[in-house]
XYZ file of C-alpha atoms in Angstrom:
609
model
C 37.217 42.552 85.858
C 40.115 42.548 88.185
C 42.283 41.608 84.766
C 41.198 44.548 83.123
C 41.967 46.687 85.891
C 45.325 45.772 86.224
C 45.674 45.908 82.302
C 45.202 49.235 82.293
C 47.012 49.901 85.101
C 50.142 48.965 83.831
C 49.404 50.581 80.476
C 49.063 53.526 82.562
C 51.981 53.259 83.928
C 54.146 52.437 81.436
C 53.358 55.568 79.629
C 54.039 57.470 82.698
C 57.406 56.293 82.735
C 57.726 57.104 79.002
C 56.779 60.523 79.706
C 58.751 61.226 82.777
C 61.874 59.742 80.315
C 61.417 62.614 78.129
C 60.083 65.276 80.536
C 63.225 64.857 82.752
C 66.048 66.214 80.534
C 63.797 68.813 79.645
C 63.321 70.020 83.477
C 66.644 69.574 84.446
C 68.281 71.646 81.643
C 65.307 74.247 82.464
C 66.252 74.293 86.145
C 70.405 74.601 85.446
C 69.157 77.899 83.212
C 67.575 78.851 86.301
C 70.504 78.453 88.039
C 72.590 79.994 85.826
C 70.608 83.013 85.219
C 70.171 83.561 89.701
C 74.080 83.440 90.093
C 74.626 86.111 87.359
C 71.847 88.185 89.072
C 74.170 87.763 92.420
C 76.788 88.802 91.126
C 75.692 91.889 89.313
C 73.215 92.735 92.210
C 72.380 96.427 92.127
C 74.268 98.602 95.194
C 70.772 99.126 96.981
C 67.397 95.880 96.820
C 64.075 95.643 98.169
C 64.903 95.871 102.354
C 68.753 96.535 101.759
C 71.008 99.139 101.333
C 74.970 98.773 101.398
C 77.454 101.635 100.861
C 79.560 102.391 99.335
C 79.259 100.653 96.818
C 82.805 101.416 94.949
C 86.086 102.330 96.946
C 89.330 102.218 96.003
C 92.738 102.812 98.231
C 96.602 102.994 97.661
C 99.018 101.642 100.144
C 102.618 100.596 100.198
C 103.662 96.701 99.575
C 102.984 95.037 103.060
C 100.906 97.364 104.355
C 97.108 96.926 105.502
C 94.400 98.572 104.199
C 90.710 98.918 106.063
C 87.526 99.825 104.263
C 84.402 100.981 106.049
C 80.700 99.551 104.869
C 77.524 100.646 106.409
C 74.774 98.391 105.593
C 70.886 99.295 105.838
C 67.573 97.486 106.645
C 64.938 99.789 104.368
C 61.876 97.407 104.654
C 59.963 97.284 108.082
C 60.737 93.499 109.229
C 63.926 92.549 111.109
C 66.236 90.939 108.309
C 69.700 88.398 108.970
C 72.238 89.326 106.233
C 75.360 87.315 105.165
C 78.329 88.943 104.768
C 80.781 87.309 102.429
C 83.776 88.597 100.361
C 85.020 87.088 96.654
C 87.086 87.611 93.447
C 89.716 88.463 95.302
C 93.411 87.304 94.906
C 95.026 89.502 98.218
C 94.314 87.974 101.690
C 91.438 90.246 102.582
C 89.687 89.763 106.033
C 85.881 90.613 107.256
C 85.218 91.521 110.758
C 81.748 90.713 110.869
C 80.275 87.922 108.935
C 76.701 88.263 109.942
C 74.503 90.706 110.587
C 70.949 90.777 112.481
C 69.390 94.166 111.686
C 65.939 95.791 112.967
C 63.603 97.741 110.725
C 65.333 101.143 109.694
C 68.715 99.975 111.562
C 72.237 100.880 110.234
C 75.091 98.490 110.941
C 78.940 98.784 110.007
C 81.640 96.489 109.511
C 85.184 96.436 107.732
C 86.875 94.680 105.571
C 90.790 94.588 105.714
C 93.264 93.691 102.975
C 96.715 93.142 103.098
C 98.885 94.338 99.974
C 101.570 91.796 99.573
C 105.200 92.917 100.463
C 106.155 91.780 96.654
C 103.361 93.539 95.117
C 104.655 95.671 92.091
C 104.200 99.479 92.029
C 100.408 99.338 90.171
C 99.554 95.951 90.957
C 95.672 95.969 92.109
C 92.952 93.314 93.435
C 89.196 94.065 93.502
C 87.459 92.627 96.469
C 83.769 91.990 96.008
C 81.551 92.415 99.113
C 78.226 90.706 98.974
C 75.645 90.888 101.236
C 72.722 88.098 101.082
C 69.665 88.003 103.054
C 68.027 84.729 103.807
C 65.501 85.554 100.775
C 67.914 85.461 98.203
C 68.011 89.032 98.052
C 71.792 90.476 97.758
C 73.631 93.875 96.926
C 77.570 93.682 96.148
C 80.458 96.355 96.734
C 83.731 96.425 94.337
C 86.543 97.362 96.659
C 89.847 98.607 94.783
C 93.864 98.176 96.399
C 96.004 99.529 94.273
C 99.582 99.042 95.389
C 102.008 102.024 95.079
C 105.545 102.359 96.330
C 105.563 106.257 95.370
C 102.521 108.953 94.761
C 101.361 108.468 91.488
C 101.549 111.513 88.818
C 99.833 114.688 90.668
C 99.836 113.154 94.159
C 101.587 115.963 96.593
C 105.048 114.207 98.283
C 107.869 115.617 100.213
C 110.901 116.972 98.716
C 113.602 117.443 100.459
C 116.521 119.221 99.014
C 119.913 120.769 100.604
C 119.524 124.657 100.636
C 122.769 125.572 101.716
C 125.753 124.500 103.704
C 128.969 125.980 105.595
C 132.110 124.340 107.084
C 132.844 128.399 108.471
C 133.901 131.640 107.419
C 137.883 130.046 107.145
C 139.312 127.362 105.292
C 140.075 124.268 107.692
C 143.289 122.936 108.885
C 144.271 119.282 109.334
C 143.663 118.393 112.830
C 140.995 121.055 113.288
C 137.388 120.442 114.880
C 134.872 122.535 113.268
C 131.022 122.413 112.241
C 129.402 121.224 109.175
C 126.068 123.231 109.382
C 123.524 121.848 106.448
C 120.322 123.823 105.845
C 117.841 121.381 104.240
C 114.631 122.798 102.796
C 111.014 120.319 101.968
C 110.201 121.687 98.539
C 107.212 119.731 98.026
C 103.943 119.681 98.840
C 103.358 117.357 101.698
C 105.363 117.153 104.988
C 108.399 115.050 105.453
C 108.494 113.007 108.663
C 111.403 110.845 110.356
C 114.307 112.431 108.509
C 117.593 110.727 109.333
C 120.826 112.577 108.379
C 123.952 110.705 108.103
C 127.444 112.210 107.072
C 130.058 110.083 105.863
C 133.449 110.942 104.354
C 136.780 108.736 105.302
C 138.780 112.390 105.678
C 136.312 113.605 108.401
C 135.675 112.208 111.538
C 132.261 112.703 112.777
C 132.138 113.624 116.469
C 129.638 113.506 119.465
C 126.751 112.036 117.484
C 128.583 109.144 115.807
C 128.026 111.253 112.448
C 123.782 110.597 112.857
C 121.389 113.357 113.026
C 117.569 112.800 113.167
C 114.900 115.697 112.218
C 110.671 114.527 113.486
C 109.286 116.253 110.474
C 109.598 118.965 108.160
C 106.879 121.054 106.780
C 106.129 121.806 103.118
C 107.905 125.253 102.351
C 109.703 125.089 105.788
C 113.824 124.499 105.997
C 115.541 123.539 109.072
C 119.565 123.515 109.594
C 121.355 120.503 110.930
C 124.645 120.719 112.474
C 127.636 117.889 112.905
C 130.466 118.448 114.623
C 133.751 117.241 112.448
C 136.893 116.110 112.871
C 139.535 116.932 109.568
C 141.979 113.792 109.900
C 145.873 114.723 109.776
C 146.128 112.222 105.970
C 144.850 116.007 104.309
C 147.526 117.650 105.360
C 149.198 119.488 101.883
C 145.260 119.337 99.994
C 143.431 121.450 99.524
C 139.893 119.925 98.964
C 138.042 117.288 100.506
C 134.576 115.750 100.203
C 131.444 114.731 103.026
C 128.653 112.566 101.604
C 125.385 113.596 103.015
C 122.903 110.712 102.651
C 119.123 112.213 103.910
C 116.625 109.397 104.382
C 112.768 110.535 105.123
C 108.960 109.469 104.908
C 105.881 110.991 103.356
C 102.329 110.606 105.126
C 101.677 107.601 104.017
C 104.337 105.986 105.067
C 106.706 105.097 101.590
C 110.292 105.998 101.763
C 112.391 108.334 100.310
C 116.601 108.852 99.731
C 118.676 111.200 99.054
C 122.840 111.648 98.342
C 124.430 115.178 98.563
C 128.086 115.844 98.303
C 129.803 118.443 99.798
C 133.251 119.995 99.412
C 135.124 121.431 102.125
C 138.408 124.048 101.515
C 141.640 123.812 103.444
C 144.767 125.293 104.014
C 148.389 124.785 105.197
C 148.729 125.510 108.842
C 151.931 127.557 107.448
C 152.338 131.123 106.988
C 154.395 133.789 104.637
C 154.152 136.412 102.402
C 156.393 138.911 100.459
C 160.032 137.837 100.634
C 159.551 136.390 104.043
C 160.662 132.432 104.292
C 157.730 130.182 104.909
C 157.719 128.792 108.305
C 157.425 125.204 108.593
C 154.493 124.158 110.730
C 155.087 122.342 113.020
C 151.131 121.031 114.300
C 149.164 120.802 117.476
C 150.680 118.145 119.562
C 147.308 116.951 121.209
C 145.759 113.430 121.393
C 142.412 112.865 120.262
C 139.984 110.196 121.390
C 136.936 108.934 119.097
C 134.687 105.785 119.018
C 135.809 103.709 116.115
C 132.933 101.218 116.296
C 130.594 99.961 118.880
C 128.176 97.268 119.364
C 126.034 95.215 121.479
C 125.261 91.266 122.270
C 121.635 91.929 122.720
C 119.437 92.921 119.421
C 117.172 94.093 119.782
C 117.113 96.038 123.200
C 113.910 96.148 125.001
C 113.319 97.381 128.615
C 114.966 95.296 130.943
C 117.765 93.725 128.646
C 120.670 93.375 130.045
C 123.823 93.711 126.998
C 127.081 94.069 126.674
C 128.120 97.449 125.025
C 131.401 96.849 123.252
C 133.712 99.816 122.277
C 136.644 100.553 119.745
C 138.308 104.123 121.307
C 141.005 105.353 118.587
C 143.904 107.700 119.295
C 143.487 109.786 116.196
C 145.887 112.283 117.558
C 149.600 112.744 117.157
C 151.082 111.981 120.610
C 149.907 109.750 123.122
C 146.670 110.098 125.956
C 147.667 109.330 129.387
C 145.975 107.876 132.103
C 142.671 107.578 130.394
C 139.273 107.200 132.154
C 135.922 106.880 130.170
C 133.029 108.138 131.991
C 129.397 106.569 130.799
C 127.117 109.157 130.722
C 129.546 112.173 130.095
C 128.835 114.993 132.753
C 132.888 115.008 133.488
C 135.004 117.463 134.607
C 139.062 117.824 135.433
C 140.252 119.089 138.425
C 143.228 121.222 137.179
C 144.823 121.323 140.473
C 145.067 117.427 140.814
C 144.727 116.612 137.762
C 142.237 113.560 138.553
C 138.990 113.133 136.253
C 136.067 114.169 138.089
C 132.397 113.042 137.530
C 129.796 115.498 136.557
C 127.845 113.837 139.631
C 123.862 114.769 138.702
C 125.028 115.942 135.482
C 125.522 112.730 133.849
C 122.585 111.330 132.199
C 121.990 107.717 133.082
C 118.233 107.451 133.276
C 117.956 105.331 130.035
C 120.959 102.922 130.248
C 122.840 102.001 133.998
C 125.871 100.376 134.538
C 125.996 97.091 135.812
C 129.279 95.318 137.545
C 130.730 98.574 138.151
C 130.099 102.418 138.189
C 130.133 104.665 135.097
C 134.246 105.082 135.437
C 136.219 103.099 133.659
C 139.738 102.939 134.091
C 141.357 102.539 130.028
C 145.416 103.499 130.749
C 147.519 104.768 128.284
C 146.426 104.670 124.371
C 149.471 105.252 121.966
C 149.259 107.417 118.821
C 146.766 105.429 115.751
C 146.306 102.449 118.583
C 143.040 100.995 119.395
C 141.586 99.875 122.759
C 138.521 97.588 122.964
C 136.116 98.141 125.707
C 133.568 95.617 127.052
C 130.619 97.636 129.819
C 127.795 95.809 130.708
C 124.478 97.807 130.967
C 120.902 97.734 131.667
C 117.648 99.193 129.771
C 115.649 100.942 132.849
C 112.011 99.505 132.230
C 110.584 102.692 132.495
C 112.132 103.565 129.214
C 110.272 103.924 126.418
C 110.569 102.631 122.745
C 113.009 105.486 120.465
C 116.454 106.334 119.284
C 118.713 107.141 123.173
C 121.795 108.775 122.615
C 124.454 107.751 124.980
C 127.139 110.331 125.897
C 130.880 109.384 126.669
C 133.574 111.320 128.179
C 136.986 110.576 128.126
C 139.505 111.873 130.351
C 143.068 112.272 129.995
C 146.376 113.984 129.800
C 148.661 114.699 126.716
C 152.140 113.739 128.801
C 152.597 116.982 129.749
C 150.494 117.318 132.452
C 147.872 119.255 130.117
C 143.847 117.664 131.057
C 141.628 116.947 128.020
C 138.429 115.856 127.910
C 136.954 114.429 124.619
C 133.139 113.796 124.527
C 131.944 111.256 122.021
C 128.086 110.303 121.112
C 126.612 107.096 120.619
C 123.264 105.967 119.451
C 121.282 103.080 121.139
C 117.781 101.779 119.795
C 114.950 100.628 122.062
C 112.213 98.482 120.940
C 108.944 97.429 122.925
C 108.438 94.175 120.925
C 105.541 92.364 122.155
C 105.399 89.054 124.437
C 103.189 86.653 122.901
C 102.277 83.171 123.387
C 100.931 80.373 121.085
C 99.726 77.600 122.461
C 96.266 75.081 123.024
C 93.721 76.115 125.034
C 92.529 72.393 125.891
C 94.442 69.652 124.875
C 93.890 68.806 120.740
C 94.474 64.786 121.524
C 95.676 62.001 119.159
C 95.248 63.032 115.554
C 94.870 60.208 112.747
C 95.799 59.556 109.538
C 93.750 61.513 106.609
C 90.815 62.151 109.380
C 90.550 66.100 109.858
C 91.386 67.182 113.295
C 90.506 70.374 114.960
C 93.441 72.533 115.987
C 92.099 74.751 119.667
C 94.772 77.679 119.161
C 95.193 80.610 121.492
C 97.365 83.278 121.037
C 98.093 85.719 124.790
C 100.022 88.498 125.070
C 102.022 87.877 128.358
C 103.353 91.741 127.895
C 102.258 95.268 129.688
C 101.362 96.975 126.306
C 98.663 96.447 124.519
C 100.153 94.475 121.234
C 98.841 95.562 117.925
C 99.505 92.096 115.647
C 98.476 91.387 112.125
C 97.642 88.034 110.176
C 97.923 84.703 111.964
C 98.946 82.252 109.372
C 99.098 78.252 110.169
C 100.432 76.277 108.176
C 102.463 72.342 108.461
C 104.633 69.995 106.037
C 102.831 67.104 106.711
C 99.456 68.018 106.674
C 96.771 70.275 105.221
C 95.460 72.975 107.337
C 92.274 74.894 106.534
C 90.964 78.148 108.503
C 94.221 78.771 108.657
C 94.488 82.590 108.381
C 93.043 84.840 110.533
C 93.470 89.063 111.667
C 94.188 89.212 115.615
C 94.022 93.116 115.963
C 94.451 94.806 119.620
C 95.230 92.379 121.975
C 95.209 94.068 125.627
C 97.994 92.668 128.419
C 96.719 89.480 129.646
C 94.521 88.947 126.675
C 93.992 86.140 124.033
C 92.392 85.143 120.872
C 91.709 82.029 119.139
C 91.426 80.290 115.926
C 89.841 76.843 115.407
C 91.552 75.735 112.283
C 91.552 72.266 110.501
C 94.721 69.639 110.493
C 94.271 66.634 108.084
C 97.633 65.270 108.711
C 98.843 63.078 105.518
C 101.497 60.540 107.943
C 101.517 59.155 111.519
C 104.790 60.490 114.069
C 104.960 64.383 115.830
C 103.401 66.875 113.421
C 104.800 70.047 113.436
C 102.747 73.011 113.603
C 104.244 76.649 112.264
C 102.278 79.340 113.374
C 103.406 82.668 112.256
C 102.297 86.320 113.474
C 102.912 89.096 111.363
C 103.952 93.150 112.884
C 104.921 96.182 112.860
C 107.671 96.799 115.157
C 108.002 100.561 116.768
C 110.145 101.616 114.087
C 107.591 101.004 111.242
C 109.464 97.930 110.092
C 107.268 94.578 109.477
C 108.524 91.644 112.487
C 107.359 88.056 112.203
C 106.686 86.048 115.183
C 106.988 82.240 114.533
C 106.081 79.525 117.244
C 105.917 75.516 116.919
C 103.577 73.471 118.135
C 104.248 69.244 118.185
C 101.127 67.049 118.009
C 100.785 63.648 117.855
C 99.347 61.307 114.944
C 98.854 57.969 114.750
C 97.245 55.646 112.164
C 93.591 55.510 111.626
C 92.139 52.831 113.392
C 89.961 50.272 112.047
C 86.982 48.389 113.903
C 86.943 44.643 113.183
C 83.050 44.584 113.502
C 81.581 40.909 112.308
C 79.456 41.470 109.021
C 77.329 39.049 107.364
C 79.865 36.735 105.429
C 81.964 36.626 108.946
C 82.547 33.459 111.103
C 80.414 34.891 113.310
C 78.036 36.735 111.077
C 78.011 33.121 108.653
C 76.457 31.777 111.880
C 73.366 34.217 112.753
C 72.719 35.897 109.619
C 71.380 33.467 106.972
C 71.906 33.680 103.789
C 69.113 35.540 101.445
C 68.564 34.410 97.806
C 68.981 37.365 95.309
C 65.661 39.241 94.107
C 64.274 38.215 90.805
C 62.987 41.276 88.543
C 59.235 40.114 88.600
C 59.574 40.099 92.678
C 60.530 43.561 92.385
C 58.146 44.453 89.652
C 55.114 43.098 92.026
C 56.672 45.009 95.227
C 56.793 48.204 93.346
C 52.808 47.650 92.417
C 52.204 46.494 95.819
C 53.625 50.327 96.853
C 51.618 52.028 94.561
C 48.312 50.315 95.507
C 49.523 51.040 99.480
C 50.539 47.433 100.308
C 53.748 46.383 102.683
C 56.597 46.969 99.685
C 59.499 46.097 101.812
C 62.155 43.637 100.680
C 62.124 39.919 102.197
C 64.110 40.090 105.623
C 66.539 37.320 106.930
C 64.745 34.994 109.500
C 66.944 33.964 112.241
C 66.982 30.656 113.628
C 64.922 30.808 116.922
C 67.654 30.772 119.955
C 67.854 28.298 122.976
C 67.572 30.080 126.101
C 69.182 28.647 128.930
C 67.381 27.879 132.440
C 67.424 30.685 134.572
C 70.346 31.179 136.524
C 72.470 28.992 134.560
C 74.718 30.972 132.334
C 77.333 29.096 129.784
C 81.226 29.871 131.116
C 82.407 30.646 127.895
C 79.359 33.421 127.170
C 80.522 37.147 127.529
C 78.892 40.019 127.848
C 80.286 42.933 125.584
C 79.222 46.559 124.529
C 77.241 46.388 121.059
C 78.699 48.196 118.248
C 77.056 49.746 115.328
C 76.807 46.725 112.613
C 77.009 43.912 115.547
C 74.030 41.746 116.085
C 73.690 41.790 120.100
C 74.286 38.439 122.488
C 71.627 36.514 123.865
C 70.906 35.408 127.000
């Protein structure tokens, strides 16, 4: 009876395994269809499901190579349960950034987050990348959002843009004379449709020599429909005397609201005359000139770029005699403000009238002794000067006076303008906020960064990027935002560092400094790696594991045919274990001298005793 029984139990169960040998290619291709057919529904999930809502569900942008772009999503809970959503982003080739990741909303509750993409600075004019936004709930349930960034280095066809054009200029009602100072007054007009913002006129020409401003004139904004009139004071060089024509490039550089850049060239000709006279059957008069020095910056520089409140620089000067006799006794006053006492003759000060509030001299006051500079001659200057750190980031013009006489006891004063630029570039610091340890060899390693503005100013900074030569570093990119003085933010990234020595750690911050031009801050870090360490635990086959573990005979295939019936029918299926040798305990109190205790590893079969 018990024959027959077991007969037909293994006759049972030899056609189960037959079945389940067919069945099972059936069920898995069924359940990869399944699969197949879920992640398709993901992907093309409808904007709005049962208990969700996400908007908008399309969006598209234009921005400028480099720039950063921010979309705003609202997402709903419609059903009457609190829900958790997942908030992930895909299909997307431009590093693109969520600031919320998950979600915990009540019944009816709204919730918004944002999701920022940077347009690469060597994107093409057209180039685009579709972000997809999907949100999952812990269902399976999920709604998507295509999110367009077009890049665009100028407004596409039917997009209103600036257009700034020169209306009209005027060099004065008379020709000019070699030698003579006069005003080139430029009337430029926006004939567009959009303002123009940050306008920067420069005039160049090798005949005139600009004077005050350094030849640099700056307009905020212009308006569409609206001109304005720039004016720049000129200097016509003594090389045109005998032409009669002469030319001043204009070059006009200027932004449109969103930020891209346009240029401009205009050329302008300027009439002169002979400073001689005659008519009828009179002789012409030989001229015979002013007889006047004339005093302009040739070039100028500093040792410190950029300046920031509190630098201390070194401004160095080039002063040309452009004139045709020699100046005198010549004293440069920083700030301008001066005066000449005609009865004395001795270059006075314009005391409260000299503007120093943005740069002070340091090492001396703002006079400065130069002597005697001969006709064409050049005299280098070297001032050092200090950025007041109440001043704040912009375009400072600094005025210079000289002060002089022509050799016959006749005072001049010549006032010359130069421009000096003042950043506020922020003071961060990279660094570990606990100690990262020893890192081994091909064994990831977690990377505790902290990055804290040390500044005054809040510090608006991009994309932290981490990256090393000798390893590979994962959760490596990351947006800081607003970072307030004294403030810090982390990022835990990944290090699986491919050889042993100091691995060097490049972390760069990308930002926009305060004249809309993108700054990178880089830092180094050094950590240490060494080689992976291996345990030399005993294992069975060991001198010490030959010893205690004895040796088991390999399983025959009837032994594990009856242990797999003695499962099925509920009875102890477990494979034959080692038996140890039983183990001679010493008296008490008497403990061998060569037996040592020792902590017990994973794998190590624990002392006696």
């Amino acid at each position: 009876m018990r024959k027959s029984i077991a007969t037909q139990f293994i006759v049972i169960f030899s056609l189960f395994l037959l079945l389940g040998l067919n069945v099972l290619p059936v069920w898995a291709q069924s359940a990869g269809g399944v699969a197949a057919v879920t992640d398709e529904a993901v992907l093309n999930a409808p904007a709005a499901a049962e208990g969700i809502e996400l908007t908008p569900t399309q969006a598209e942008k234009s921005a400028v190579p480099g720039s950063l772009v921010t979309y705003q999503l609202a997402v709903k809970n419609t059903g009457n349960d609190e829900i958790a959503v997942m908030i992930q982003v895909s299909d997307n080739l431009w590093q693109s950034v969520l600031n919320k990741t998950n979600l915990t909303l009540a019944a009816g509750q709204s919730e918004q987050f944002a999701l920022h993409v940077t347009v690469p600075t060597n994107a093409a004019s057209g180039a685009s990348d579709t972000a997809t936004v999907l949100i999952t709930l812990a269902d399976g349930t999920a709604v998507s959002a295509a999110l367009t960034t077009k890049a665009q280095t100028s407004p596409p066809p039917g997009v209103n843009r600036p257009l700034v054009v020169m209306q009209s200029y005027s060099a004065g009602s008379d020709a000019i004379v070699a030698g003579q100072e006069f005003d080139m007054v430029v009337r430029l007009l926006n004939d567009g449709q959009s303002t123009a913002s940050n306008l920067i006129v420069v005039f160049e020409s090798a005949e005139f020599l600009p004077r005050d401003t350094g030849g640099v004139r700056a307009v905020a904004s212009l308006a569409a429909g609206k001109s304005t009139e720039v004016r720049q004071p000129l200097l016509a060089s003594s090389s045109l005397a005998g032409t009669n024509i002469a030319k001043v490039s204009v070059k006009l550089t200027y932004n449109d609201p969103a930020g891209a850049s346009y240029s401009e060239t205009f050329t302008l000709t300027v009439n002169l005359r002979s400073a001689s006279y005659g008519s009828g059957a009179y002789a012409t008069v030989t001229p015979t000139g002013v007889q006047r020095p004339r005093l302009v910056v040739d070039a100028y520089s500093t040792d410190v770029d950029p300046l920031q409140p509190g630098s201390q620089f070194t401004l160095d000067l080039e002063v040309r005699n452009l004139g045709n006799t020699a100046a005198k006794s010549v004293t440069m006053v920083l700030g301008g403000g001066a005066s000449v006492d005609v009865s004395s003759g001795t270059p006075q000060p314009g005391g409260g009238s000299g503007d120093l509030t943005n740069f002070a001299p340091l090492g001396s006051s703002n006079l400065i002794f130069l002597g005697d500079i001969e006709t064409g001659a050049v005299k280098s200057i070297r001032q050092q000067l200090i950025v007041n750190v109440t001043t704040n980031p912009g375009a400072y013009p600094l005025k210079l006076s000289f002060v002089y006489n022509d050799g016959k006891n006749i005072n001049l004063i010549d006032d010359q303008v130069i421009t000096l630029l003042v950043y506020a570039l922020p003071q961060v610091e990279v660094s570990f906020y606990r100690d990262p340890g020893t890192f081994f060899v091909n064994q990831p390693n977690l990377l505790p960064l902290q990055v804290t503005n040390l500044g005054r100013k809040t510090a608006v900074l991009g994309n932290l990027r981490v990256t090393a030569q000798e390893a590979e570093i994962s959760n490596n990119v990351m947006l800081v935002g607003n970072l307030e003085p004294g403030g810090y933010f982390t990022l835990d990234a990944m290090a699986l560092p491919f050889n042993s020595g100091a691995l060097e750690i490049t972390v760069t911050i990308n930002y926009t400094d305060d004249f809309n031009q993108p700054r990178t801050i880089i830092q180094m870090l050094v950590v240490d790696v060494a080689e992976a360490e291996l345990l030399e635990t005993p294992f069975p086959g060991s001198e010490m594991g030959a010893e205690m573990m004895p040796e088991l005979g390999a399983e025959t295939f009837w032994q594990k045919v009856v242990r797999f019936l003695k499962g099925l029918i509920g009875l102890d299926s477990a494979p034959p274990q080692p038996e140890f040798p039983p183990l001679e305990m010493p008296p008490d109190g008497m403990v061998p001298d060569e037996f040592e205790y020792r902590e017990v590893l994973p794998g190590q079969v624990k002392p006696q005793g």
